[in-house]
Amino acid sequence: WQLQLADHIKGFHPRRSLESGSGFAQTSFLLAETVEHVMALDLESYPLQLAQQLFSTHQRAGFFLQGDLFHLPVRDNVFDVTFNAGVFEHFSFVDRCRALNEMARVTADNGKIIVAFPNHCSYPYRYSYEYRLKRGMWPYPQEYPLVDLAQELEAMGLKWQQQRKTICRE
């Protein structure tokens, strides 16, 4: 799915991208083939260190910044595409609004904000989540099932054009 997400983002022909809450920055790594300035931001240093090694090993350029996605340490209106994947489902409504507000702040006029999250209506996903959660094998924070972000965007008064796209193996 990360290959498909990267292809979707590449379709906007961005020059500058920010993966806010990047973890190991796999999608940013894929974007670095064609995007001029790729930045990966995460709260934890270890995933960013591994991402730097991956980029370096494959001679891809990228910028890595340890920081909080609720207080992005970058200037306003910088990125053509600001995105994350597998992040928002771990936050409350209020925190999703805070993160979206920061993403909007750093995204250039006419830029794109892309938020990818699991399909909580998928039986295989739900079963895997519940199974692993009950056995103490779920390695991530609690999830809040999302269908869309319409309420968050309306509460913030942002102009938006919602586009749903399902990304999965073919």
PDB file of N, CA, C and O in Angstrom, residues 121-168:
ATOM      1  N   CYS A 121     -13.556  -0.915   8.397  1.00  0.00           N
ATOM      2  CA  CYS A 121     -14.699  -1.748   7.995  1.00  0.00           C
ATOM      3  C   CYS A 121     -14.239  -3.063   7.371  1.00  0.00           C
ATOM      4  O   CYS A 121     -15.054  -3.914   7.043  1.00  0.00           O
ATOM      5  N   SER A 122     -12.947  -3.210   7.210  1.00  0.00           N
ATOM      6  CA  SER A 122     -12.389  -4.426   6.624  1.00  0.00           C
ATOM      7  C   SER A 122     -12.370  -5.531   7.681  1.00  0.00           C
ATOM      8  O   SER A 122     -11.721  -5.396   8.718  1.00  0.00           O
ATOM      9  N   TYR A 123     -13.059  -6.613   7.400  1.00  0.00           N
ATOM     10  CA  TYR A 123     -13.089  -7.719   8.359  1.00  0.00           C
ATOM     11  C   TYR A 123     -11.702  -8.281   8.655  1.00  0.00           C
ATOM     12  O   TYR A 123     -11.371  -8.509   9.823  1.00  0.00           O
ATOM     13  N   PRO A 124     -10.864  -8.522   7.655  1.00  0.00           N
ATOM     14  CA  PRO A 124      -9.523  -9.030   7.984  1.00  0.00           C
ATOM     15  C   PRO A 124      -8.733  -8.072   8.881  1.00  0.00           C
ATOM     16  O   PRO A 124      -8.060  -8.495   9.821  1.00  0.00           O
ATOM     17  N   TYR A 125      -8.844  -6.766   8.631  1.00  0.00           N
ATOM     18  CA  TYR A 125      -8.129  -5.800   9.464  1.00  0.00           C
ATOM     19  C   TYR A 125      -8.677  -5.824  10.890  1.00  0.00           C
ATOM     20  O   TYR A 125      -7.920  -5.874  11.858  1.00  0.00           O
ATOM     21  N   ARG A 126      -9.993  -5.751  11.025  1.00  0.00           N
ATOM     22  CA  ARG A 126     -10.603  -5.726  12.357  1.00  0.00           C
ATOM     23  C   ARG A 126     -10.272  -6.990  13.136  1.00  0.00           C
ATOM     24  O   ARG A 126      -9.977  -6.956  14.324  1.00  0.00           O
ATOM     25  N   TYR A 127     -10.350  -8.129  12.462  1.00  0.00           N
ATOM     26  CA  TYR A 127     -10.052  -9.393  13.131  1.00  0.00           C
ATOM     27  C   TYR A 127      -8.607  -9.410  13.614  1.00  0.00           C
ATOM     28  O   TYR A 127      -8.327  -9.762  14.762  1.00  0.00           O
ATOM     29  N   SER A 128      -7.683  -9.008  12.759  1.00  0.00           N
ATOM     30  CA  SER A 128      -6.268  -8.976  13.125  1.00  0.00           C
ATOM     31  C   SER A 128      -6.031  -8.030  14.295  1.00  0.00           C
ATOM     32  O   SER A 128      -5.314  -8.362  15.247  1.00  0.00           O
ATOM     33  N   TYR A 129      -6.648  -6.863  14.240  1.00  0.00           N
ATOM     34  CA  TYR A 129      -6.495  -5.873  15.312  1.00  0.00           C
ATOM     35  C   TYR A 129      -7.004  -6.443  16.635  1.00  0.00           C
ATOM     36  O   TYR A 129      -6.297  -6.422  17.647  1.00  0.00           O
ATOM     37  N   GLU A 130      -8.230  -6.943  16.646  1.00  0.00           N
ATOM     38  CA  GLU A 130      -8.834  -7.472  17.875  1.00  0.00           C
ATOM     39  C   GLU A 130      -8.053  -8.671  18.402  1.00  0.00           C
ATOM     40  O   GLU A 130      -7.820  -8.793  19.603  1.00  0.00           O
ATOM     41  N   TYR A 131      -7.658  -9.561  17.516  1.00  0.00           N
ATOM     42  CA  TYR A 131      -6.906 -10.749  17.897  1.00  0.00           C
ATOM     43  C   TYR A 131      -5.602 -10.368  18.588  1.00  0.00           C
ATOM     44  O   TYR A 131      -5.286 -10.843  19.677  1.00  0.00           O
ATOM     45  N   ARG A 132      -4.862  -9.485  17.948  1.00  0.00           N
ATOM     46  CA  ARG A 132      -3.566  -9.087  18.486  1.00  0.00           C
ATOM     47  C   ARG A 132      -3.708  -8.231  19.744  1.00  0.00           C
ATOM     48  O   ARG A 132      -2.905  -8.331  20.668  1.00  0.00           O
ATOM     49  N   LEU A 133      -4.733  -7.406  19.792  1.00  0.00           N
ATOM     50  CA  LEU A 133      -4.980  -6.557  20.960  1.00  0.00           C
ATOM     51  C   LEU A 133      -5.277  -7.419  22.191  1.00  0.00           C
ATOM     52  O   LEU A 133      -4.695  -7.212  23.263  1.00  0.00           O
ATOM     53  N   LYS A 134      -6.155  -8.390  22.050  1.00  0.00           N
ATOM     54  CA  LYS A 134      -6.539  -9.257  23.173  1.00  0.00           C
ATOM     55  C   LYS A 134      -5.376 -10.100  23.668  1.00  0.00           C
ATOM     56  O   LYS A 134      -5.351 -10.503  24.829  1.00  0.00           O
ATOM     57  N   ARG A 135      -4.424 -10.394  22.837  1.00  0.00           N
ATOM     58  CA  ARG A 135      -3.278 -11.218  23.223  1.00  0.00           C
ATOM     59  C   ARG A 135      -2.046 -10.392  23.593  1.00  0.00           C
ATOM     60  O   ARG A 135      -0.966 -10.937  23.785  1.00  0.00           O
ATOM     61  N   GLY A 136      -2.223  -9.084  23.651  1.00  0.00           N
ATOM     62  CA  GLY A 136      -1.106  -8.222  24.018  1.00  0.00           C
ATOM     63  C   GLY A 136      -0.032  -8.127  22.948  1.00  0.00           C
ATOM     64  O   GLY A 136       1.121  -7.816  23.247  1.00  0.00           O
ATOM     65  N   MET A 137      -0.409  -8.409  21.710  1.00  0.00           N
ATOM     66  CA  MET A 137       0.551  -8.417  20.604  1.00  0.00           C
ATOM     67  C   MET A 137       0.451  -7.169  19.723  1.00  0.00           C
ATOM     68  O   MET A 137       1.191  -7.046  18.765  1.00  0.00           O
ATOM     69  N   TRP A 138      -0.491  -6.265  20.020  1.00  0.00           N
ATOM     70  CA  TRP A 138      -0.669  -5.063  19.192  1.00  0.00           C
ATOM     71  C   TRP A 138       0.396  -4.053  19.594  1.00  0.00           C
ATOM     72  O   TRP A 138       0.415  -3.586  20.741  1.00  0.00           O
ATOM     73  N   PRO A 139       1.326  -3.697  18.696  1.00  0.00           N
ATOM     74  CA  PRO A 139       2.473  -2.869  19.085  1.00  0.00           C
ATOM     75  C   PRO A 139       2.207  -1.365  19.074  1.00  0.00           C
ATOM     76  O   PRO A 139       3.107  -0.580  19.371  1.00  0.00           O
ATOM     77  N   TYR A 140       0.986  -0.956  18.739  1.00  0.00           N
ATOM     78  CA  TYR A 140       0.700   0.464  18.566  1.00  0.00           C
ATOM     79  C   TYR A 140      -0.291   0.942  19.624  1.00  0.00           C
ATOM     80  O   TYR A 140      -0.959   0.143  20.267  1.00  0.00           O
ATOM     81  N   PRO A 141      -0.436   2.266  19.772  1.00  0.00           N
ATOM     82  CA  PRO A 141      -1.439   2.786  20.714  1.00  0.00           C
ATOM     83  C   PRO A 141      -2.858   2.414  20.278  1.00  0.00           C
ATOM     84  O   PRO A 141      -3.084   1.985  19.147  1.00  0.00           O
ATOM     85  N   GLN A 142      -3.795   2.633  21.171  1.00  0.00           N
ATOM     86  CA  GLN A 142      -5.208   2.371  20.889  1.00  0.00           C
ATOM     87  C   GLN A 142      -5.641   3.062  19.604  1.00  0.00           C
ATOM     88  O   GLN A 142      -5.148   4.135  19.270  1.00  0.00           O
ATOM     89  N   GLU A 143      -6.578   2.442  18.912  1.00  0.00           N
ATOM     90  CA  GLU A 143      -7.107   3.021  17.674  1.00  0.00           C
ATOM     91  C   GLU A 143      -8.534   3.501  17.871  1.00  0.00           C
ATOM     92  O   GLU A 143      -9.298   2.918  18.632  1.00  0.00           O
ATOM     93  N   TYR A 144      -8.848   4.570  17.156  1.00  0.00           N
ATOM     94  CA  TYR A 144     -10.208   5.089  17.080  1.00  0.00           C
ATOM     95  C   TYR A 144     -10.651   4.918  15.628  1.00  0.00           C
ATOM     96  O   TYR A 144     -10.102   5.590  14.747  1.00  0.00           O
ATOM     97  N   PRO A 145     -11.578   4.002  15.367  1.00  0.00           N
ATOM     98  CA  PRO A 145     -11.976   3.771  13.970  1.00  0.00           C
ATOM     99  C   PRO A 145     -12.435   5.055  13.283  1.00  0.00           C
ATOM    100  O   PRO A 145     -13.222   5.822  13.822  1.00  0.00           O
ATOM    101  N   LEU A 146     -11.894   5.295  12.096  1.00  0.00           N
ATOM    102  CA  LEU A 146     -12.234   6.469  11.297  1.00  0.00           C
ATOM    103  C   LEU A 146     -12.896   6.030  10.001  1.00  0.00           C
ATOM    104  O   LEU A 146     -12.520   5.026   9.409  1.00  0.00           O
ATOM    105  N   VAL A 147     -13.855   6.797   9.553  1.00  0.00           N
ATOM    106  CA  VAL A 147     -14.441   6.613   8.225  1.00  0.00           C
ATOM    107  C   VAL A 147     -13.971   7.734   7.318  1.00  0.00           C
ATOM    108  O   VAL A 147     -13.626   7.524   6.168  1.00  0.00           O
ATOM    109  N   ASP A 148     -13.951   8.944   7.843  1.00  0.00           N
ATOM    110  CA  ASP A 148     -13.436  10.106   7.113  1.00  0.00           C
ATOM    111  C   ASP A 148     -13.074  11.175   8.140  1.00  0.00           C
ATOM    112  O   ASP A 148     -13.167  10.940   9.340  1.00  0.00           O
ATOM    113  N   LEU A 149     -12.663  12.322   7.673  1.00  0.00           N
ATOM    114  CA  LEU A 149     -12.292  13.428   8.560  1.00  0.00           C
ATOM    115  C   LEU A 149     -13.207  14.635   8.362  1.00  0.00           C
ATOM    116  O   LEU A 149     -12.831  15.762   8.668  1.00  0.00           O
ATOM    117  N   ALA A 150     -14.411  14.393   7.867  1.00  0.00           N
ATOM    118  CA  ALA A 150     -15.337  15.481   7.551  1.00  0.00           C
ATOM    119  C   ALA A 150     -15.666  16.333   8.779  1.00  0.00           C
ATOM    120  O   ALA A 150     -15.659  17.566   8.701  1.00  0.00           O
ATOM    121  N   GLN A 151     -15.938  15.699   9.908  1.00  0.00           N
ATOM    122  CA  GLN A 151     -16.281  16.471  11.102  1.00  0.00           C
ATOM    123  C   GLN A 151     -15.111  17.321  11.585  1.00  0.00           C
ATOM    124  O   GLN A 151     -15.305  18.459  12.003  1.00  0.00           O
ATOM    125  N   GLU A 152     -13.921  16.774  11.510  1.00  0.00           N
ATOM    126  CA  GLU A 152     -12.741  17.530  11.933  1.00  0.00           C
ATOM    127  C   GLU A 152     -12.546  18.754  11.041  1.00  0.00           C
ATOM    128  O   GLU A 152     -12.303  19.855  11.534  1.00  0.00           O
ATOM    129  N   LEU A 153     -12.651  18.555   9.748  1.00  0.00           N
ATOM    130  CA  LEU A 153     -12.435  19.662   8.815  1.00  0.00           C
ATOM    131  C   LEU A 153     -13.517  20.726   8.953  1.00  0.00           C
ATOM    132  O   LEU A 153     -13.227  21.927   8.905  1.00  0.00           O
ATOM    133  N   GLU A 154     -14.759  20.303   9.139  1.00  0.00           N
ATOM    134  CA  GLU A 154     -15.841  21.268   9.344  1.00  0.00           C
ATOM    135  C   GLU A 154     -15.651  22.041  10.635  1.00  0.00           C
ATOM    136  O   GLU A 154     -15.853  23.257  10.673  1.00  0.00           O
ATOM    137  N   ALA A 155     -15.243  21.365  11.700  1.00  0.00           N
ATOM    138  CA  ALA A 155     -15.018  22.029  12.989  1.00  0.00           C
ATOM    139  C   ALA A 155     -13.912  23.079  12.895  1.00  0.00           C
ATOM    140  O   ALA A 155     -13.943  24.085  13.600  1.00  0.00           O
ATOM    141  N   MET A 156     -12.964  22.843  12.017  1.00  0.00           N
ATOM    142  CA  MET A 156     -11.839  23.760  11.865  1.00  0.00           C
ATOM    143  C   MET A 156     -12.131  24.885  10.880  1.00  0.00           C
ATOM    144  O   MET A 156     -11.373  25.837  10.780  1.00  0.00           O
ATOM    145  N   GLY A 157     -13.186  24.750  10.114  1.00  0.00           N
ATOM    146  CA  GLY A 157     -13.516  25.762   9.128  1.00  0.00           C
ATOM    147  C   GLY A 157     -12.582  25.782   7.935  1.00  0.00           C
ATOM    148  O   GLY A 157     -12.440  26.790   7.262  1.00  0.00           O
ATOM    149  N   LEU A 158     -11.924  24.660   7.672  1.00  0.00           N
ATOM    150  CA  LEU A 158     -11.015  24.590   6.530  1.00  0.00           C
ATOM    151  C   LEU A 158     -11.779  24.343   5.238  1.00  0.00           C
ATOM    152  O   LEU A 158     -12.782  23.632   5.223  1.00  0.00           O
ATOM    153  N   LYS A 159     -11.280  24.943   4.162  1.00  0.00           N
ATOM    154  CA  LYS A 159     -11.797  24.611   2.837  1.00  0.00           C
ATOM    155  C   LYS A 159     -11.227  23.248   2.487  1.00  0.00           C
ATOM    156  O   LYS A 159     -10.033  23.018   2.641  1.00  0.00           O
ATOM    157  N   TRP A 160     -12.067  22.376   2.013  1.00  0.00           N
ATOM    158  CA  TRP A 160     -11.565  21.046   1.714  1.00  0.00           C
ATOM    159  C   TRP A 160     -12.396  20.390   0.632  1.00  0.00           C
ATOM    160  O   TRP A 160     -13.544  20.706   0.417  1.00  0.00           O
ATOM    161  N   GLN A 161     -11.729  19.509  -0.014  1.00  0.00           N
ATOM    162  CA  GLN A 161     -12.384  18.670  -1.013  1.00  0.00           C
ATOM    163  C   GLN A 161     -11.993  17.248  -0.641  1.00  0.00           C
ATOM    164  O   GLN A 161     -10.854  16.836  -0.820  1.00  0.00           O
ATOM    165  N   GLN A 162     -12.954  16.565  -0.071  1.00  0.00           N
ATOM    166  CA  GLN A 162     -12.652  15.215   0.373  1.00  0.00           C
ATOM    167  C   GLN A 162     -12.615  14.277  -0.821  1.00  0.00           C
ATOM    168  O   GLN A 162     -13.482  14.314  -1.685  1.00  0.00           O
ATOM    169  N   GLN A 163     -11.596  13.482  -0.837  1.00  0.00           N
ATOM    170  CA  GLN A 163     -11.484  12.459  -1.880  1.00  0.00           C
ATOM    171  C   GLN A 163     -11.073  11.175  -1.193  1.00  0.00           C
ATOM    172  O   GLN A 163     -10.051  11.119  -0.536  1.00  0.00           O
ATOM    173  N   ARG A 164     -11.911  10.189  -1.320  1.00  0.00           N
ATOM    174  CA  ARG A 164     -11.580   8.885  -0.741  1.00  0.00           C
ATOM    175  C   ARG A 164     -10.942   8.038  -1.827  1.00  0.00           C
ATOM    176  O   ARG A 164     -11.407   7.995  -2.958  1.00  0.00           O
ATOM    177  N   LYS A 165      -9.880   7.385  -1.445  1.00  0.00           N
ATOM    178  CA  LYS A 165      -9.229   6.474  -2.364  1.00  0.00           C
ATOM    179  C   LYS A 165      -8.814   5.261  -1.566  1.00  0.00           C
ATOM    180  O   LYS A 165      -8.170   5.391  -0.528  1.00  0.00           O
ATOM    181  N   THR A 166      -9.213   4.108  -2.025  1.00  0.00           N
ATOM    182  CA  THR A 166      -8.844   2.879  -1.350  1.00  0.00           C
ATOM    183  C   THR A 166      -7.552   2.363  -1.968  1.00  0.00           C
ATOM    184  O   THR A 166      -7.461   2.216  -3.179  1.00  0.00           O
ATOM    185  N   ILE A 167      -6.588   2.138  -1.110  1.00  0.00           N
ATOM    186  CA  ILE A 167      -5.306   1.620  -1.555  1.00  0.00           C
ATOM    187  C   ILE A 167      -5.131   0.246  -0.951  1.00  0.00           C
ATOM    188  O   ILE A 167      -5.236   0.078   0.261  1.00  0.00           O
ATOM    189  N   CYS A 168      -4.900  -0.725  -1.805  1.00  0.00           N
ATOM    190  CA  CYS A 168      -4.709  -2.095  -1.335  1.00  0.00           C
ATOM    191  C   CYS A 168      -3.953  -2.882  -2.384  1.00  0.00           C
ATOM    192  O   CYS A 168      -3.752  -2.408  -3.498  1.00  0.00           O
TER     193      CYS A 168
END
